[in-house]
Amino acid sequence: MTDDARTIVLGLIAAGICVALGWVARTQLWRRRLRRKQVFLGLPDNSESLMVVNRDAGGPELAVKRHDVFALLELSALIKDCGAHAQIVAHDTAQQGFGERTEFCVGGPASHRRMAAHMVSLLPGIRVNTDPEPGPDRGAFQIGSERHRLEPGRAEHVILARLTAGEAGEGGRARPVFLFCGQLPIAHQAATRYLARHHERLARKYGGGSFVLLLKVVNSGAYGPDVVELVADVTRTAQTPLPAPAAAPRSTHRAGK
């Protein structure tokens, strides 16, 4: 073999080794990123999860509102990427505990029975005005001492939370509950899209712990669910019970003799 031929062969071997090492490195990086996503979402390979949604008014069938359907599509893509499976159930049929399977709960407490239960037991520091009568505070979020009102088409708020509680699932770890509690359905879609876009950053910041974020959908009348601002991390406030409202003073009347 001539020197030129030997040089060419050695160059091809070196190139092949570099390609193989690059492929291995990319594969390992992809696997680490997938593993972090699976841990953060509580979705190991072939695991089961629940997507709990509102039952749209008008009949007994499971008819989901349009923006809630879009929210479920965002979540479905995340679940599929993790190699997991999902079951869609109506809010009034999900009569079970949590911790064994990851749960994605989408809807507001006014019409979502399971969301209302989660808010009471897991987020006692948040109160949602569910009064059906029109008024400036209709749909407002009370978080600690702060009140966040609804401005349809201009500013809709939504709670995005990752919480852990209940019994441990497979692997000895309690699976998380994700809450997407918005003032309007378009906010649910915005929150699920925010999770899909920022899950890596959230996983780096919070790891496998709980968090509660208040998001605001900006000018949805023009931009839809795409423009979302992080208002605040309200984890500590949301998990601290609100003080009980002061009782009205009781008037006493001494009967005359």
PDB file of C-alpha atoms in Angstrom, residues 64-185:
ATOM      1  CA  VAL A  64     -64.984  19.757  25.144  1.00  0.00           C
ATOM      2  CA  LYS A  65     -64.716  23.476  24.414  1.00  0.00           C
ATOM      3  CA  ARG A  66     -62.603  24.477  21.434  1.00  0.00           C
ATOM      4  CA  HIS A  67     -59.700  26.087  23.299  1.00  0.00           C
ATOM      5  CA  ASP A  68     -59.673  23.218  25.794  1.00  0.00           C
ATOM      6  CA  VAL A  69     -59.311  20.829  22.840  1.00  0.00           C
ATOM      7  CA  PHE A  70     -56.279  22.822  21.701  1.00  0.00           C
ATOM      8  CA  ALA A  71     -54.901  22.609  25.237  1.00  0.00           C
ATOM      9  CA  LEU A  72     -55.292  18.824  25.187  1.00  0.00           C
ATOM     10  CA  LEU A  73     -53.431  18.673  21.863  1.00  0.00           C
ATOM     11  CA  GLU A  74     -50.498  20.567  23.392  1.00  0.00           C
ATOM     12  CA  LEU A  75     -50.425  18.121  26.294  1.00  0.00           C
ATOM     13  CA  SER A  76     -50.824  15.097  24.035  1.00  0.00           C
ATOM     14  CA  ALA A  77     -47.657  16.019  22.147  1.00  0.00           C
ATOM     15  CA  LEU A  78     -45.682  16.210  25.410  1.00  0.00           C
ATOM     16  CA  ILE A  79     -47.071  12.878  26.591  1.00  0.00           C
ATOM     17  CA  LYS A  80     -46.278  11.192  23.283  1.00  0.00           C
ATOM     18  CA  ASP A  81     -42.709  12.538  23.321  1.00  0.00           C
ATOM     19  CA  CYS A  82     -42.219  10.821  26.686  1.00  0.00           C
ATOM     20  CA  GLY A  83     -43.440   7.480  25.346  1.00  0.00           C
ATOM     21  CA  ALA A  84     -46.421   7.561  27.722  1.00  0.00           C
ATOM     22  CA  HIS A  85     -50.177   7.184  27.277  1.00  0.00           C
ATOM     23  CA  ALA A  86     -53.130   9.393  28.222  1.00  0.00           C
ATOM     24  CA  GLN A  87     -56.774   8.869  29.071  1.00  0.00           C
ATOM     25  CA  ILE A  88     -59.250  11.732  28.741  1.00  0.00           C
ATOM     26  CA  VAL A  89     -61.918  11.828  31.444  1.00  0.00           C
ATOM     27  CA  ALA A  90     -64.660  14.295  32.362  1.00  0.00           C
ATOM     28  CA  HIS A  91     -64.269  16.288  35.556  1.00  0.00           C
ATOM     29  CA  ASP A  92     -67.298  14.684  37.168  1.00  0.00           C
ATOM     30  CA  THR A  93     -66.171  11.101  36.512  1.00  0.00           C
ATOM     31  CA  ALA A  94     -62.574  11.313  37.771  1.00  0.00           C
ATOM     32  CA  GLN A  95     -63.394   9.997  41.225  1.00  0.00           C
ATOM     33  CA  GLN A  96     -59.995   8.829  42.391  1.00  0.00           C
ATOM     34  CA  GLY A  97     -56.992  10.012  44.328  1.00  0.00           C
ATOM     35  CA  PHE A  98     -53.785  11.309  42.861  1.00  0.00           C
ATOM     36  CA  GLY A  99     -50.140  10.388  42.991  1.00  0.00           C
ATOM     37  CA  GLU A 100     -50.325   7.050  41.210  1.00  0.00           C
ATOM     38  CA  ARG A 101     -50.663   8.589  37.735  1.00  0.00           C
ATOM     39  CA  THR A 102     -49.683  11.976  36.394  1.00  0.00           C
ATOM     40  CA  GLU A 103     -52.748  14.162  36.032  1.00  0.00           C
ATOM     41  CA  PHE A 104     -53.289  17.152  33.767  1.00  0.00           C
ATOM     42  CA  CYS A 105     -56.324  19.065  35.034  1.00  0.00           C
ATOM     43  CA  VAL A 106     -57.672  21.696  32.620  1.00  0.00           C
ATOM     44  CA  GLY A 107     -60.477  24.115  33.480  1.00  0.00           C
ATOM     45  CA  GLY A 108     -61.807  26.665  35.927  1.00  0.00           C
ATOM     46  CA  PRO A 109     -63.335  25.773  39.311  1.00  0.00           C
ATOM     47  CA  ALA A 110     -66.727  27.265  38.475  1.00  0.00           C
ATOM     48  CA  SER A 111     -67.558  24.387  36.098  1.00  0.00           C
ATOM     49  CA  HIS A 112     -64.810  21.871  36.856  1.00  0.00           C
ATOM     50  CA  ARG A 113     -65.536  19.830  39.965  1.00  0.00           C
ATOM     51  CA  ARG A 114     -62.108  18.211  40.206  1.00  0.00           C
ATOM     52  CA  MET A 115     -60.273  21.501  39.699  1.00  0.00           C
ATOM     53  CA  ALA A 116     -62.350  23.037  42.490  1.00  0.00           C
ATOM     54  CA  ALA A 117     -61.376  20.160  44.793  1.00  0.00           C
ATOM     55  CA  HIS A 118     -57.685  20.520  43.921  1.00  0.00           C
ATOM     56  CA  MET A 119     -57.773  24.266  44.549  1.00  0.00           C
ATOM     57  CA  VAL A 120     -59.286  23.794  47.999  1.00  0.00           C
ATOM     58  CA  SER A 121     -56.963  21.000  49.119  1.00  0.00           C
ATOM     59  CA  LEU A 122     -53.713  21.929  47.353  1.00  0.00           C
ATOM     60  CA  LEU A 123     -53.899  25.704  46.808  1.00  0.00           C
ATOM     61  CA  PRO A 124     -55.773  27.160  49.800  1.00  0.00           C
ATOM     62  CA  GLY A 125     -54.161  30.552  49.262  1.00  0.00           C
ATOM     63  CA  ILE A 126     -55.998  31.135  45.975  1.00  0.00           C
ATOM     64  CA  ARG A 127     -59.643  32.076  45.785  1.00  0.00           C
ATOM     65  CA  VAL A 128     -61.484  32.354  42.462  1.00  0.00           C
ATOM     66  CA  ASN A 129     -64.627  34.446  42.176  1.00  0.00           C
ATOM     67  CA  THR A 130     -67.143  32.043  40.629  1.00  0.00           C
ATOM     68  CA  ASP A 131     -70.147  34.348  41.022  1.00  0.00           C
ATOM     69  CA  PRO A 132     -72.208  34.036  37.800  1.00  0.00           C
ATOM     70  CA  GLU A 133     -73.584  37.556  38.163  1.00  0.00           C
ATOM     71  CA  PRO A 134     -71.851  40.243  36.059  1.00  0.00           C
ATOM     72  CA  GLY A 135     -69.489  42.512  37.945  1.00  0.00           C
ATOM     73  CA  PRO A 136     -65.929  43.833  37.965  1.00  0.00           C
ATOM     74  CA  ASP A 137     -64.701  40.954  40.150  1.00  0.00           C
ATOM     75  CA  ARG A 138     -66.348  38.151  38.216  1.00  0.00           C
ATOM     76  CA  GLY A 139     -63.671  35.510  37.541  1.00  0.00           C
ATOM     77  CA  ALA A 140     -61.055  37.429  39.543  1.00  0.00           C
ATOM     78  CA  PHE A 141     -58.193  35.596  41.251  1.00  0.00           C
ATOM     79  CA  GLN A 142     -57.506  36.451  44.888  1.00  0.00           C
ATOM     80  CA  ILE A 143     -53.936  35.341  45.678  1.00  0.00           C
ATOM     81  CA  GLY A 144     -52.934  36.375  49.160  1.00  0.00           C
ATOM     82  CA  SER A 145     -53.594  40.112  49.332  1.00  0.00           C
ATOM     83  CA  GLU A 146     -53.462  40.603  45.544  1.00  0.00           C
ATOM     84  CA  ARG A 147     -56.498  40.585  43.269  1.00  0.00           C
ATOM     85  CA  HIS A 148     -56.191  39.905  39.538  1.00  0.00           C
ATOM     86  CA  ARG A 149     -59.251  40.799  37.526  1.00  0.00           C
ATOM     87  CA  LEU A 150     -60.375  39.446  34.189  1.00  0.00           C
ATOM     88  CA  GLU A 151     -60.340  41.748  31.158  1.00  0.00           C
ATOM     89  CA  PRO A 152     -61.731  39.604  28.300  1.00  0.00           C
ATOM     90  CA  GLY A 153     -59.666  39.947  25.139  1.00  0.00           C
ATOM     91  CA  ARG A 154     -57.066  42.117  26.884  1.00  0.00           C
ATOM     92  CA  ALA A 155     -55.784  40.298  29.956  1.00  0.00           C
ATOM     93  CA  GLU A 156     -56.797  36.807  31.064  1.00  0.00           C
ATOM     94  CA  HIS A 157     -54.956  35.207  33.964  1.00  0.00           C
ATOM     95  CA  VAL A 158     -54.202  31.529  34.440  1.00  0.00           C
ATOM     96  CA  ILE A 159     -52.606  29.415  37.153  1.00  0.00           C
ATOM     97  CA  LEU A 160     -49.995  26.916  35.976  1.00  0.00           C
ATOM     98  CA  ALA A 161     -49.047  24.596  38.819  1.00  0.00           C
ATOM     99  CA  ARG A 162     -47.061  21.410  39.322  1.00  0.00           C
ATOM    100  CA  LEU A 163     -47.926  19.759  42.621  1.00  0.00           C
ATOM    101  CA  THR A 164     -47.071  16.446  44.237  1.00  0.00           C
ATOM    102  CA  ALA A 165     -49.236  14.646  46.761  1.00  0.00           C
ATOM    103  CA  GLY A 166     -50.828  11.284  47.391  1.00  0.00           C
ATOM    104  CA  GLU A 167     -49.571   7.735  47.004  1.00  0.00           C
ATOM    105  CA  ALA A 168     -46.370   6.843  45.170  1.00  0.00           C
ATOM    106  CA  GLY A 169     -46.791   5.323  41.733  1.00  0.00           C
ATOM    107  CA  GLU A 170     -44.538   2.879  39.917  1.00  0.00           C
ATOM    108  CA  GLY A 171     -40.907   3.484  40.785  1.00  0.00           C
ATOM    109  CA  GLY A 172     -41.727   4.615  44.328  1.00  0.00           C
ATOM    110  CA  ARG A 173     -42.297   8.262  43.410  1.00  0.00           C
ATOM    111  CA  ALA A 174     -45.557  10.199  43.645  1.00  0.00           C
ATOM    112  CA  ARG A 175     -46.645  11.419  40.239  1.00  0.00           C
ATOM    113  CA  PRO A 176     -47.386  15.139  39.878  1.00  0.00           C
ATOM    114  CA  VAL A 177     -50.662  16.926  39.288  1.00  0.00           C
ATOM    115  CA  PHE A 178     -50.517  19.746  36.735  1.00  0.00           C
ATOM    116  CA  LEU A 179     -53.211  22.404  37.039  1.00  0.00           C
ATOM    117  CA  PHE A 180     -54.201  24.766  34.233  1.00  0.00           C
ATOM    118  CA  CYS A 181     -56.798  26.998  35.872  1.00  0.00           C
ATOM    119  CA  GLY A 182     -57.705  30.010  33.762  1.00  0.00           C
ATOM    120  CA  GLN A 183     -60.235  32.790  33.782  1.00  0.00           C
ATOM    121  CA  LEU A 184     -61.259  31.841  30.212  1.00  0.00           C
ATOM    122  CA  PRO A 185     -60.645  28.705  28.083  1.00  0.00           C
TER     123      PRO A 185
END
